[in-house]
PDB file of C-alpha atoms and ligand atoms in Angstrom:
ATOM      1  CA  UNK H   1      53.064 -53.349 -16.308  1.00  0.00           C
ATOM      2  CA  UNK H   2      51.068 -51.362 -19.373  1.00  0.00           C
ATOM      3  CA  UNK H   3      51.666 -53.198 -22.474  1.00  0.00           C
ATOM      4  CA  UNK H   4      52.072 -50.441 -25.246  1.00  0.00           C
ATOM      5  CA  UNK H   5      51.810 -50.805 -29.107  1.00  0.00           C
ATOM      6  CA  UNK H   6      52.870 -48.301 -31.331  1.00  0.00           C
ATOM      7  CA  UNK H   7      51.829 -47.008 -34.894  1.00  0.00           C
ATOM      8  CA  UNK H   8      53.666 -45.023 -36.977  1.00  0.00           C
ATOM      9  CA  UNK H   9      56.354 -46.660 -35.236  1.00  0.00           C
ATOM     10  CA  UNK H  10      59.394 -45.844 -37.676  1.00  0.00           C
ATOM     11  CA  UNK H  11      58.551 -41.821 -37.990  1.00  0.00           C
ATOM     12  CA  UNK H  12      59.828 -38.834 -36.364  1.00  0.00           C
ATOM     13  CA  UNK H  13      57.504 -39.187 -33.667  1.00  0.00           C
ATOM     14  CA  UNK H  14      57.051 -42.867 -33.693  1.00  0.00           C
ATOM     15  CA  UNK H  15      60.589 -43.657 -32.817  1.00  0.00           C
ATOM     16  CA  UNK H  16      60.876 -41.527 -30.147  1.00  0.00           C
ATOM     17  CA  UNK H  17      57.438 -42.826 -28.354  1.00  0.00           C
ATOM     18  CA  UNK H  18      59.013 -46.785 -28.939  1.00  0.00           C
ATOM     19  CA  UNK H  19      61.987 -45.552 -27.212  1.00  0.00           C
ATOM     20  CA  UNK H  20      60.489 -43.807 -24.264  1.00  0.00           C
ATOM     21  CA  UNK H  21      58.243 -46.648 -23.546  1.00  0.00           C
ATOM     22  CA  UNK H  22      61.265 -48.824 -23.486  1.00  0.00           C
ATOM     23  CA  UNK H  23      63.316 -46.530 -21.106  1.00  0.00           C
ATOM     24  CA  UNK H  24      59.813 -46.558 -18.510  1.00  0.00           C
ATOM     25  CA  UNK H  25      60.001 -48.768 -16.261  1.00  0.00           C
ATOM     26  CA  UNK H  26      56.429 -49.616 -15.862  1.00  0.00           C
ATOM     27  CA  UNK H  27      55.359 -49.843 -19.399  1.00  0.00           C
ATOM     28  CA  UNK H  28      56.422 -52.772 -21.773  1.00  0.00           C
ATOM     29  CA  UNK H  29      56.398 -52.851 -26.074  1.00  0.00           C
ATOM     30  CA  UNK H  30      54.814 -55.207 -27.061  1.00  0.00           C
ATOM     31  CA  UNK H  31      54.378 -54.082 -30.877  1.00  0.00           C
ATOM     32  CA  UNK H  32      55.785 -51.769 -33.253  1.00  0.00           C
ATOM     33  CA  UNK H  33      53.288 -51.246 -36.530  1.00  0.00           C
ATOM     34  CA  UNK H  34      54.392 -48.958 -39.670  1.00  0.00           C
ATOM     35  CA  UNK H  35      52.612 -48.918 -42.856  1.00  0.00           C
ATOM     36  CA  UNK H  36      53.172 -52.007 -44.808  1.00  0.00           C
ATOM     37  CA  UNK H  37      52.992 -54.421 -41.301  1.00  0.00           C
ATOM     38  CA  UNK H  38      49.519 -56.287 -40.271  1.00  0.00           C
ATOM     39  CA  UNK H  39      48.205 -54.462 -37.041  1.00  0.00           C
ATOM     40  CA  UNK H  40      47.842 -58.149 -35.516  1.00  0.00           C
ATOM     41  CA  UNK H  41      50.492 -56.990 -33.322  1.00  0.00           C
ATOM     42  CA  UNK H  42      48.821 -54.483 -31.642  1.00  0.00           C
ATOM     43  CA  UNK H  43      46.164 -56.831 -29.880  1.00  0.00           C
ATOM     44  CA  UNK H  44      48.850 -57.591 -27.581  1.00  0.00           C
ATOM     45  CA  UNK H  45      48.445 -54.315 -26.071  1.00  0.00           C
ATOM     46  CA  UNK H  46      46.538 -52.866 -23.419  1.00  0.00           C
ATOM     47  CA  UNK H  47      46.937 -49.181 -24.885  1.00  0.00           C
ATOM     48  CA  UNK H  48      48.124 -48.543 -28.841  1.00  0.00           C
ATOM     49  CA  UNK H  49      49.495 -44.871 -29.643  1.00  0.00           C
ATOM     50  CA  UNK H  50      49.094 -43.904 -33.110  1.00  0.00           C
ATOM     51  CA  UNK H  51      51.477 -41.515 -34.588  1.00  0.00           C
ATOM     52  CA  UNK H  52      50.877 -41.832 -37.957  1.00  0.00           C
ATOM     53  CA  UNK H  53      49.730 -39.534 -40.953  1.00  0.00           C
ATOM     54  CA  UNK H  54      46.207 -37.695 -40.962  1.00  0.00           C
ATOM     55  CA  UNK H  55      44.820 -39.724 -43.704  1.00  0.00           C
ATOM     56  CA  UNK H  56      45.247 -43.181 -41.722  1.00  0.00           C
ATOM     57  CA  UNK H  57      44.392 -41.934 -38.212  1.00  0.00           C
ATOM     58  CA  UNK H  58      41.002 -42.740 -38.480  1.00  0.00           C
ATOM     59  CA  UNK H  59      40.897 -46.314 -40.086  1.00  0.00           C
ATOM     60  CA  UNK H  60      43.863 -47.270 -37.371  1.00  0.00           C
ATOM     61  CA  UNK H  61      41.212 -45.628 -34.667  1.00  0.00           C
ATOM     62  CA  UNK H  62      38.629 -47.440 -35.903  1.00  0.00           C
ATOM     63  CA  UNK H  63      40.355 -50.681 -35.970  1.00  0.00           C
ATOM     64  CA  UNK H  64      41.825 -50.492 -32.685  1.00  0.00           C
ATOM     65  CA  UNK H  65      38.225 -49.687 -31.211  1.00  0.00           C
ATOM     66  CA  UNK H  66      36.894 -52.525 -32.421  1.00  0.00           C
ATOM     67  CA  UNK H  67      40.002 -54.554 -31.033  1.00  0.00           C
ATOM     68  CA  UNK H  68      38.954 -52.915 -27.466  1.00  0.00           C
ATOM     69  CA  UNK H  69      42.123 -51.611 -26.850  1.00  0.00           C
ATOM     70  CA  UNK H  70      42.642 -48.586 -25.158  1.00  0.00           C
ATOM     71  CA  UNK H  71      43.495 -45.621 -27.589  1.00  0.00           C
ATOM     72  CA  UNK H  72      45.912 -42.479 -27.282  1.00  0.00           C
ATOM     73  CA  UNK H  73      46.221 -40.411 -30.793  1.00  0.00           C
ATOM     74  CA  UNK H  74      48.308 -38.128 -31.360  1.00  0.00           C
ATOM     75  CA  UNK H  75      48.211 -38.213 -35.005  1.00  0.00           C
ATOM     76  CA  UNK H  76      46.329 -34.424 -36.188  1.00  0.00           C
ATOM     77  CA  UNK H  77      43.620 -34.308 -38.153  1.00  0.00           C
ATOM     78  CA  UNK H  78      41.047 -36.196 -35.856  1.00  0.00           C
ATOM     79  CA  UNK H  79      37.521 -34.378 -35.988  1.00  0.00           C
ATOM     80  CA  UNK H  80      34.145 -33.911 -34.489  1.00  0.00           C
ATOM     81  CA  UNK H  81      32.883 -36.397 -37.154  1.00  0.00           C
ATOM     82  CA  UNK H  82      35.123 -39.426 -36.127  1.00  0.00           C
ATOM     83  CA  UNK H  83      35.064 -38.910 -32.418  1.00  0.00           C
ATOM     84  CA  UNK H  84      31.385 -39.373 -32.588  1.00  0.00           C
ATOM     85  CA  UNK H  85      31.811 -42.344 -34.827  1.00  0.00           C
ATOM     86  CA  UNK H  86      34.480 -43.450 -32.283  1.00  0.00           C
ATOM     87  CA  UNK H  87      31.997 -43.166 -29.308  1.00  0.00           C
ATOM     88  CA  UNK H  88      29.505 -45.423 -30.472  1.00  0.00           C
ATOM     89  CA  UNK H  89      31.548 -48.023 -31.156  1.00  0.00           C
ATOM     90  CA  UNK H  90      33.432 -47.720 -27.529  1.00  0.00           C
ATOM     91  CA  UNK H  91      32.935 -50.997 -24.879  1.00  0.00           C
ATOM     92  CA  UNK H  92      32.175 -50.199 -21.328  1.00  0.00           C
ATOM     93  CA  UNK H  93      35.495 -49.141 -19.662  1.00  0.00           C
ATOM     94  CA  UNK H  94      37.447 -48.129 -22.917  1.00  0.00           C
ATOM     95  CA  UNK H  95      39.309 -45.347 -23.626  1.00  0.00           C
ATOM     96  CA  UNK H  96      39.810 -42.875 -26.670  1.00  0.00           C
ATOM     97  CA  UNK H  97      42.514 -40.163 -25.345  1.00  0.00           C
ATOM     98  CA  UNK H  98      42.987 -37.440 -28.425  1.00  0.00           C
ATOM     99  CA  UNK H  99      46.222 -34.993 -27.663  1.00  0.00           C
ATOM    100  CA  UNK H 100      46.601 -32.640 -30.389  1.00  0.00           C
ATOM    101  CA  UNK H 101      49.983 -31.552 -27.861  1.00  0.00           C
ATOM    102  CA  UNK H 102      51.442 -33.530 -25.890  1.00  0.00           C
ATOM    103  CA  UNK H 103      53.911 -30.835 -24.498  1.00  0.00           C
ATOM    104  CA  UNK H 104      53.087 -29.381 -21.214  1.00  0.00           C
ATOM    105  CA  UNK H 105      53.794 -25.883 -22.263  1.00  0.00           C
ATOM    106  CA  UNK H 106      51.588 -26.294 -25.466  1.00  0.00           C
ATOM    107  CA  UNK H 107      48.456 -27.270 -23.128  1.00  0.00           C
ATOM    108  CA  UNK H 108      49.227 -24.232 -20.389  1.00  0.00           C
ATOM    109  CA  UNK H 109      49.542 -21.844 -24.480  1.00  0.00           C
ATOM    110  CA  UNK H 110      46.481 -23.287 -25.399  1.00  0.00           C
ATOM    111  CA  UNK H 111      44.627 -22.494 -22.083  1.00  0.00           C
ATOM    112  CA  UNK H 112      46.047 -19.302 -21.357  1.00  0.00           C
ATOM    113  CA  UNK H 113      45.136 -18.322 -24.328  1.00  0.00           C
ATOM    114  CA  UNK H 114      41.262 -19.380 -23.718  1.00  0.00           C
ATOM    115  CA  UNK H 115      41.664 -17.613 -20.640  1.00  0.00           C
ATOM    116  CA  UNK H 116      43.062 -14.316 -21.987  1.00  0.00           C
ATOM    117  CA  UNK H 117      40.458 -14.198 -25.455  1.00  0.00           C
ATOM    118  CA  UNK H 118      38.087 -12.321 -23.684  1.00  0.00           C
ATOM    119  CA  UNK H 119      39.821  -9.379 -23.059  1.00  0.00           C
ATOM    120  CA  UNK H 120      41.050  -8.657 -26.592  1.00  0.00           C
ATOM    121  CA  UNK H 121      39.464  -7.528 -29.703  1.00  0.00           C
ATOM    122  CA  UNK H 122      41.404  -9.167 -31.955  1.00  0.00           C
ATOM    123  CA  UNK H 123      43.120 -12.271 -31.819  1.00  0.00           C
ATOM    124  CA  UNK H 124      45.465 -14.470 -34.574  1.00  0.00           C
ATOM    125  CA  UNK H 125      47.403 -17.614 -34.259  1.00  0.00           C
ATOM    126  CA  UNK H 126      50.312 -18.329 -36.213  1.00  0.00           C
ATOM    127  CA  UNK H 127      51.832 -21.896 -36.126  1.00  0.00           C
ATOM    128  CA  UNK H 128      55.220 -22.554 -37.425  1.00  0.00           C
ATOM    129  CA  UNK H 129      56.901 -26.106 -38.029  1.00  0.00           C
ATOM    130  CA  UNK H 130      59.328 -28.086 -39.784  1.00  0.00           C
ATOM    131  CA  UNK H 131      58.606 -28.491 -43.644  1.00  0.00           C
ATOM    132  CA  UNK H 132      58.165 -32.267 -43.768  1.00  0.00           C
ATOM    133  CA  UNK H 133      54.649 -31.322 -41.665  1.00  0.00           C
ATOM    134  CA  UNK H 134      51.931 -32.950 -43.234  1.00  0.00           C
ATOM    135  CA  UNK H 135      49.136 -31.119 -42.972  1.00  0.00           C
ATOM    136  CA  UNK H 136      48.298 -27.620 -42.498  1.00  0.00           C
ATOM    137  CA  UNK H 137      47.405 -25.782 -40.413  1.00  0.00           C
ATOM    138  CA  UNK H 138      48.588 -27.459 -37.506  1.00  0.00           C
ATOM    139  CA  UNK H 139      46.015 -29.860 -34.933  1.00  0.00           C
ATOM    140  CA  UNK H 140      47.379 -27.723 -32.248  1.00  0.00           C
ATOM    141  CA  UNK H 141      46.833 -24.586 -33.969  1.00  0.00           C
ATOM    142  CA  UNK H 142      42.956 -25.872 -34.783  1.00  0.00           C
ATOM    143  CA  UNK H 143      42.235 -27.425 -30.831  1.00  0.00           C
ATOM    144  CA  UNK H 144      44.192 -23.647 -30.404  1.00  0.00           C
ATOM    145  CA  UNK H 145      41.424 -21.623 -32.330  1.00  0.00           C
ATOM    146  CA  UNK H 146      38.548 -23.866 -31.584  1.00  0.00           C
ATOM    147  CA  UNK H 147      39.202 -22.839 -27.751  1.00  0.00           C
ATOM    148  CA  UNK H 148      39.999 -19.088 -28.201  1.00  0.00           C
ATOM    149  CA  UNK H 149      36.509 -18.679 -30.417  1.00  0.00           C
ATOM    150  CA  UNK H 150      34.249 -20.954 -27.768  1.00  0.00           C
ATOM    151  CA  UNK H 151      35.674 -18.439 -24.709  1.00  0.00           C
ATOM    152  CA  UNK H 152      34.865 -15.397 -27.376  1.00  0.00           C
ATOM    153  CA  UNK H 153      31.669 -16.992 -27.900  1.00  0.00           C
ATOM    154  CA  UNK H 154      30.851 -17.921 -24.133  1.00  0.00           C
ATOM    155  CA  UNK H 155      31.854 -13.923 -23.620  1.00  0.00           C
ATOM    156  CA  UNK H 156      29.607 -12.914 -26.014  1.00  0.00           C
ATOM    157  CA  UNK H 157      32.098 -11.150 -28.027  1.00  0.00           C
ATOM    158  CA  UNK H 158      32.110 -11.137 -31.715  1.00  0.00           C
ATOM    159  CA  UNK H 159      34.542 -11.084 -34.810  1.00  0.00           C
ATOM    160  CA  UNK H 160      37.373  -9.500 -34.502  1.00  0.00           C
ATOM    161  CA  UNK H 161      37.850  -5.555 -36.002  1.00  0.00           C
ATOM    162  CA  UNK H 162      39.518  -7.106 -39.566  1.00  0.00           C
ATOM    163  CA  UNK H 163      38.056  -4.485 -42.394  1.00  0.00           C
ATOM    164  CA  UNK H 164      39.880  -6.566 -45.152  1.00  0.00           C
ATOM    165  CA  UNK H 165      37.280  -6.428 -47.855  1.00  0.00           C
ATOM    166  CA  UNK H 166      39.885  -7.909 -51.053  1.00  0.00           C
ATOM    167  CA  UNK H 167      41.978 -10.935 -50.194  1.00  0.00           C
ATOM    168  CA  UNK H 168      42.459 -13.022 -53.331  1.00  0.00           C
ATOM    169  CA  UNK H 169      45.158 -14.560 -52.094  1.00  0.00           C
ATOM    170  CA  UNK H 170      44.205 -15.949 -48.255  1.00  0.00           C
ATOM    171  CA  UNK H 171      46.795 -13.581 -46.917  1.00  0.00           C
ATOM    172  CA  UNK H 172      44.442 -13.115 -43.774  1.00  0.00           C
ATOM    173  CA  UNK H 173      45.005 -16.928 -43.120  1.00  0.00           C
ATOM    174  CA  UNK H 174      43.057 -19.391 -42.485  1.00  0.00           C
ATOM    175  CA  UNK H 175      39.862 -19.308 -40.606  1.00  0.00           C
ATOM    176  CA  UNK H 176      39.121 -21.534 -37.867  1.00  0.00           C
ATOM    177  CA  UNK H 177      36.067 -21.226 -36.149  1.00  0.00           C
ATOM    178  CA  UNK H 178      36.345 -17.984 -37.349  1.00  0.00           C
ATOM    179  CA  UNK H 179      40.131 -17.181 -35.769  1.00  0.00           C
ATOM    180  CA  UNK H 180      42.581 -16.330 -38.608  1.00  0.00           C
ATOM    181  CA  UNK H 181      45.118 -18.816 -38.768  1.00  0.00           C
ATOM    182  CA  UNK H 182      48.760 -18.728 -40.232  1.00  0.00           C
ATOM    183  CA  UNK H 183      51.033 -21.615 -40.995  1.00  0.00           C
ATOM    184  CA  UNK H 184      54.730 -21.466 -41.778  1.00  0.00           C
ATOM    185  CA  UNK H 185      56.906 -24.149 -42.818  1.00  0.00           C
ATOM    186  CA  UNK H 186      60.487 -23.773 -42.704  1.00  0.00           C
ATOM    187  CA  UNK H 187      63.837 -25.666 -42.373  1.00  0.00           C
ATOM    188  CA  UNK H 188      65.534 -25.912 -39.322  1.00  0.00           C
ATOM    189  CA  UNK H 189      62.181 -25.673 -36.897  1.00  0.00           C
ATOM    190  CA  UNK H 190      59.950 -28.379 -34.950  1.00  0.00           C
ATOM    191  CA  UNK H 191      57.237 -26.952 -33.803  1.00  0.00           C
ATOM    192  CA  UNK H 192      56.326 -23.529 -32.709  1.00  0.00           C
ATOM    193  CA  UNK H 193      52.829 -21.387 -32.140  1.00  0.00           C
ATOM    194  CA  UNK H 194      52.300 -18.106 -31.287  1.00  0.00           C
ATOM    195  CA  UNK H 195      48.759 -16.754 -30.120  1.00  0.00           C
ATOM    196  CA  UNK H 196      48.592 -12.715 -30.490  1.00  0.00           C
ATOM    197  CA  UNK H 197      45.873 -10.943 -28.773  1.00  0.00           C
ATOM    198  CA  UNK H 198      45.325  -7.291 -29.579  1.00  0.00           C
ATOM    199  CA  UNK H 199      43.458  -4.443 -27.718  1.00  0.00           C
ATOM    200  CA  UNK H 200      43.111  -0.608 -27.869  1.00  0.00           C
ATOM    201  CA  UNK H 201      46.770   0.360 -26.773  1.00  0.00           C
ATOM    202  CA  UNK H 202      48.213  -3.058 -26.259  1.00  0.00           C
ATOM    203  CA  UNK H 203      49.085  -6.065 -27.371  1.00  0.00           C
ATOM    204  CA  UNK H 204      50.008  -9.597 -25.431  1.00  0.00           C
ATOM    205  CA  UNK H 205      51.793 -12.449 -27.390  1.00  0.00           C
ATOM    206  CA  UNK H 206      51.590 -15.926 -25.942  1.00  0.00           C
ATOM    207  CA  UNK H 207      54.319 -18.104 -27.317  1.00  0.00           C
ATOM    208  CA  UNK H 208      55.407 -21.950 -27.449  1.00  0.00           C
ATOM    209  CA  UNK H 209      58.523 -23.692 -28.564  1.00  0.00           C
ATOM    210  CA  UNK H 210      59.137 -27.436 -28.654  1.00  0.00           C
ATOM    211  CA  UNK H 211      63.155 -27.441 -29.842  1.00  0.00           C
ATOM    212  CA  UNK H 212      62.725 -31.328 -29.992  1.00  0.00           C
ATOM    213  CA  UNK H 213      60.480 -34.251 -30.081  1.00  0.00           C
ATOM    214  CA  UNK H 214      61.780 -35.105 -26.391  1.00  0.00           C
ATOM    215  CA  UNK H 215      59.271 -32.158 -25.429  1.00  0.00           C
ATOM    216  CA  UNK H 216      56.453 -34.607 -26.138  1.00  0.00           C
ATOM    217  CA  UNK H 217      57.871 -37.952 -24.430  1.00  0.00           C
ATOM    218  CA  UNK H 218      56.722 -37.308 -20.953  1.00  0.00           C
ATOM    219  CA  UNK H 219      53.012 -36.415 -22.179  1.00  0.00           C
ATOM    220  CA  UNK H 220      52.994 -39.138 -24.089  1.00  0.00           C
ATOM    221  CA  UNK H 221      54.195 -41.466 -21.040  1.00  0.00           C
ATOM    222  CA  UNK H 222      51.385 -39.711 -19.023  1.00  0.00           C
ATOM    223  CA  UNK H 223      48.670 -40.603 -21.359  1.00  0.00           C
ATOM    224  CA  UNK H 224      50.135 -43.914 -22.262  1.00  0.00           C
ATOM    225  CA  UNK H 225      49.860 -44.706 -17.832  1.00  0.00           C
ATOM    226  CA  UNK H 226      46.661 -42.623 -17.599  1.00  0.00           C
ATOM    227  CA  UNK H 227      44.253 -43.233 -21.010  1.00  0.00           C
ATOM    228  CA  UNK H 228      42.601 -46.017 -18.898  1.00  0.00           C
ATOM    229  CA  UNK H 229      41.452 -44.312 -16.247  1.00  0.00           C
ATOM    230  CA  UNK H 230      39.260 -41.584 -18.411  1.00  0.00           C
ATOM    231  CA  UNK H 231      36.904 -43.974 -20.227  1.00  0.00           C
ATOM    232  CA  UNK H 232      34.739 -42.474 -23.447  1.00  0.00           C
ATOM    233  CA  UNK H 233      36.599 -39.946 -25.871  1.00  0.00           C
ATOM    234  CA  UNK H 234      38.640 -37.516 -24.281  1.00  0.00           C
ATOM    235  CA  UNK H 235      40.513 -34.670 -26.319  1.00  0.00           C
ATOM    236  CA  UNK H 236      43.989 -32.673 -24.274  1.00  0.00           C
ATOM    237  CA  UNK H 237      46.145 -33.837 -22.052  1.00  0.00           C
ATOM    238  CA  UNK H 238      44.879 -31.482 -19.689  1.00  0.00           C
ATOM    239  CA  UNK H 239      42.381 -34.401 -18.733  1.00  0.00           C
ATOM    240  CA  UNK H 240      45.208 -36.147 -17.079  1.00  0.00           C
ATOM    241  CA  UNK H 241      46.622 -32.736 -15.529  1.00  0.00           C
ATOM    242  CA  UNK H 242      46.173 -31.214 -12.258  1.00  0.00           C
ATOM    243  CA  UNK H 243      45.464 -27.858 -13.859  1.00  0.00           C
ATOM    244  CA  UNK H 244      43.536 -25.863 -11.729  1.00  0.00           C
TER     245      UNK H 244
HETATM  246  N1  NDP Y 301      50.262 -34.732 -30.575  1.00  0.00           N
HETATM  247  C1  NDP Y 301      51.524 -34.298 -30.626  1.00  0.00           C
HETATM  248  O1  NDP Y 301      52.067 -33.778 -29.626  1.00  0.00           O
HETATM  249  C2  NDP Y 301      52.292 -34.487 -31.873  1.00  0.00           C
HETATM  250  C3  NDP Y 301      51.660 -34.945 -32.982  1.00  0.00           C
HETATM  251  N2  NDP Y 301      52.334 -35.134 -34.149  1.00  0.00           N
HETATM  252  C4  NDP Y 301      51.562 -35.667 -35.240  1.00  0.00           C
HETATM  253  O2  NDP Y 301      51.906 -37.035 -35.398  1.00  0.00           O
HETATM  254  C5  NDP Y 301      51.734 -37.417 -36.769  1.00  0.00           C
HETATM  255  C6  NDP Y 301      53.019 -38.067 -37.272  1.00  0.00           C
HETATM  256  O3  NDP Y 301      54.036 -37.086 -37.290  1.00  0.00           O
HETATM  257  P1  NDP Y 301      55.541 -37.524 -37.612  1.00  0.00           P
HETATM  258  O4  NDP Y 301      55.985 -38.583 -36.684  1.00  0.00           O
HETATM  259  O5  NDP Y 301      56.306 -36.253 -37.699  1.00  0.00           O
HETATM  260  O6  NDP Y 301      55.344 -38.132 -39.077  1.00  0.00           O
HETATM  261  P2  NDP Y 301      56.292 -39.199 -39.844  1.00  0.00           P
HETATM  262  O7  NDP Y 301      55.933 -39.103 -41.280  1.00  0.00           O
HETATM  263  O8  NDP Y 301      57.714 -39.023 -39.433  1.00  0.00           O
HETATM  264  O9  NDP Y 301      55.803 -40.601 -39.254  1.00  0.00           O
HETATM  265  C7  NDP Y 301      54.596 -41.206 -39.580  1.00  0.00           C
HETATM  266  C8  NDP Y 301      54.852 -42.697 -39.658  1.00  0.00           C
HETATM  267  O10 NDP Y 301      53.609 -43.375 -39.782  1.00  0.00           O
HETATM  268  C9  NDP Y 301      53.719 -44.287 -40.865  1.00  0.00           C
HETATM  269  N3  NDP Y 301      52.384 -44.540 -41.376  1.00  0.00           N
HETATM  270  C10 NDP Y 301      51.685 -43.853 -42.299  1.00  0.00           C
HETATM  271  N4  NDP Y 301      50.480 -44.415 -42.464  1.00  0.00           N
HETATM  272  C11 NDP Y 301      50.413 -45.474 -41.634  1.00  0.00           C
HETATM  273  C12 NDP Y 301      49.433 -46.458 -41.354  1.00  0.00           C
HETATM  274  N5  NDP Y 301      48.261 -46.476 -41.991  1.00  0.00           N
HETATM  275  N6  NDP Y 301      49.702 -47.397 -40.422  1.00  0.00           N
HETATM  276  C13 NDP Y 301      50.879 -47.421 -39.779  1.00  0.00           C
HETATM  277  N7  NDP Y 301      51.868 -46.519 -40.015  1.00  0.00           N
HETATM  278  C14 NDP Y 301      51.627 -45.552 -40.923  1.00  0.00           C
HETATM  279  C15 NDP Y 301      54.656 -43.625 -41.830  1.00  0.00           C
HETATM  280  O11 NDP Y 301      55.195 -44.551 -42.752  1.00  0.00           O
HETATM  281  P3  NDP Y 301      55.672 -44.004 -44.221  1.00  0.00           P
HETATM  282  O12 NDP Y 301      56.667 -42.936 -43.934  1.00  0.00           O
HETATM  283  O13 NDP Y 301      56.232 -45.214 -44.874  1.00  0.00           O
HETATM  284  O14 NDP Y 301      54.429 -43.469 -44.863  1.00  0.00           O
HETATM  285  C16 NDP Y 301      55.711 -43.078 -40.879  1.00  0.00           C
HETATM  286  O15 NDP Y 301      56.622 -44.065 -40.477  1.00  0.00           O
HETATM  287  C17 NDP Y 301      51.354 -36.141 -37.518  1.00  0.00           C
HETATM  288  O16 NDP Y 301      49.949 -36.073 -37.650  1.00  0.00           O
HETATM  289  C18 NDP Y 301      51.825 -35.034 -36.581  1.00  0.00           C
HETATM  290  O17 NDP Y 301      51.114 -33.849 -36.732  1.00  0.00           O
HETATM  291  C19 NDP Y 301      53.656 -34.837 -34.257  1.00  0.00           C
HETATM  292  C20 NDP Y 301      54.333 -34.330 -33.188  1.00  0.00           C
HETATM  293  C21 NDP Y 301      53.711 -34.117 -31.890  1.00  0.00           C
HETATM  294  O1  LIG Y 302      53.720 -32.526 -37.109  1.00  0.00           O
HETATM  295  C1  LIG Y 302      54.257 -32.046 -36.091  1.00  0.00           C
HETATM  296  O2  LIG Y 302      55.470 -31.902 -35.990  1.00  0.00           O
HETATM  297  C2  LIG Y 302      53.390 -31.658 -34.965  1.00  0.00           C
HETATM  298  N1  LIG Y 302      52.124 -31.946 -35.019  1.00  0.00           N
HETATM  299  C3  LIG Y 302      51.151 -31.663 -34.014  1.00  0.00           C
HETATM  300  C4  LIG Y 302      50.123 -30.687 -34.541  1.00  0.00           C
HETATM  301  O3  LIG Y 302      49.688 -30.837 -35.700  1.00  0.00           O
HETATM  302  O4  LIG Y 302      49.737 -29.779 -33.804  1.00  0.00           O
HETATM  303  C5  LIG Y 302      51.767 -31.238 -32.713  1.00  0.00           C
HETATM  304  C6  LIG Y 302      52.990 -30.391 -32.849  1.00  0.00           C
HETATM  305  O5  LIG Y 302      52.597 -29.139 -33.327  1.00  0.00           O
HETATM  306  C7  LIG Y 302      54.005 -31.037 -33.770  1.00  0.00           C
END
């Protein structure tokens, strides 16, 4: 049995993640942590998901790190800066597993899209979610872009054909890595990213949907059973998939 603590454990994606544990029969709660609650809990645990808000992820990383437990985040906002903090402070055998998507068809987007960035001259990702989002642009959309620009790079392609010279307003988007990003925010979705890839005479539009937060649950089962057995700092679930 895995013994699983949760952070962020009344939130959208919180509750869900306390529930799916539950209904698994080979993984056990063992603590649910929100905001205002001591993380004491959590040293119960053999692995501790945090779902929680961008500005705590990395004090709740930290802390949990120096508990020893085992790690899966899948709060955004997690960069290069704190995953190097986080390695140095890792114990022989302990794991840091970083998802910025735990659906399945959000990690096959994300890599088809690294596949396909080399045959395009121009390439834009727009994320679209549900307003309460709290950050912008999106950690899929970023892990999405930092991808498509190191297979540019790798091809020795590059920036794109964009002969904007006056943009006041950021209309272009966002750049990541140098990929223009877009985020929309709007009532009634979840979570949604397209990847458009342009060439002379065509164009090819990758495209994810998650219509719920069930879309996550079994990727966050699989890292919950598999963070173990990939010690150091990991980032994608594709690390626990048979991909290739
Ligand atoms: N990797 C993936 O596949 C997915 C990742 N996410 C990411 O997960 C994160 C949470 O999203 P979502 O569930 O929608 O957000 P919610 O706001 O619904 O939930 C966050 C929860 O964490 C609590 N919280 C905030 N700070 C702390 C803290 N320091 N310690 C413990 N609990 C805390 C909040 O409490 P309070 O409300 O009182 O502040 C709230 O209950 C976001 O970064 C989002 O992008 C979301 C979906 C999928
Ligand atoms: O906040 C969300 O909802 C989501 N957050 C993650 C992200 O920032 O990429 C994953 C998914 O897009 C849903």
């Amino acid at each position: 049995m895995i013994r699983v603590g949760v952070l962020g454990a009344q939130g959208r994606m919180g509750s869900e993640a306390c529930a799916a544990v539950e209904g698994a029969d080979d993984l056990e709660l063992v603590a649910r942590v929100d905001v205002d609650d001591a993380r004491d809990p959590l040293r119960e645990a053999d692995v501790v998901v945090d779902f929680t808000h961008p500005s705590a992820v990395a004090d709740n990383l930290r802390w949990c790190v120096d508990a020893g437990l085992h790690v899966v985040v899948g709060t955004s906002g997690v960069g290069q800066d704190l995953l190097d903090d986080v390695r140095g402070r890792l114990q022989p055998g302990q794991a840091v597993l970083v998802v910025p998507n735990f659906g399945i068809g959000a990690v096959l987007m994300m890599r088809f899209a690294a596949q396909a960035a080399r045959f395009f001259d121009s390439v834009e990702v727009i994320e679209l979610h549900h307003p309460k989002k709290a950050d912008a642009p999106s950690g899929t959309a970023t892990r999405t872009a930092q991808m498509i620009a190191a297979a540019r790079a790798e091809a020795g392609l590059g920036p794109g054909p964009d002969a904007t010279t006056h943009d006041p307003d950021g209309a272009r988007g966002a750049r990541v890595d140098g990929i223009p990003v877009h985020a929309v925010r709007m009532a009634g979705l979840v979570a949604h990213q397209e990847v458009l890839l342009g060439t002379e005479g065509e164009t090819f539009t990758i495209r994810h949907d998650s219509l719920h937060r069930s879309s996550f649950m079994p990727g966050v089962l699989l890292a919950c059973r598999g963070v173990a057995g990939h010690p150091g700092v990991t980032v994608g679930l594709e690390a626990l998939l048979d991909l290739d």
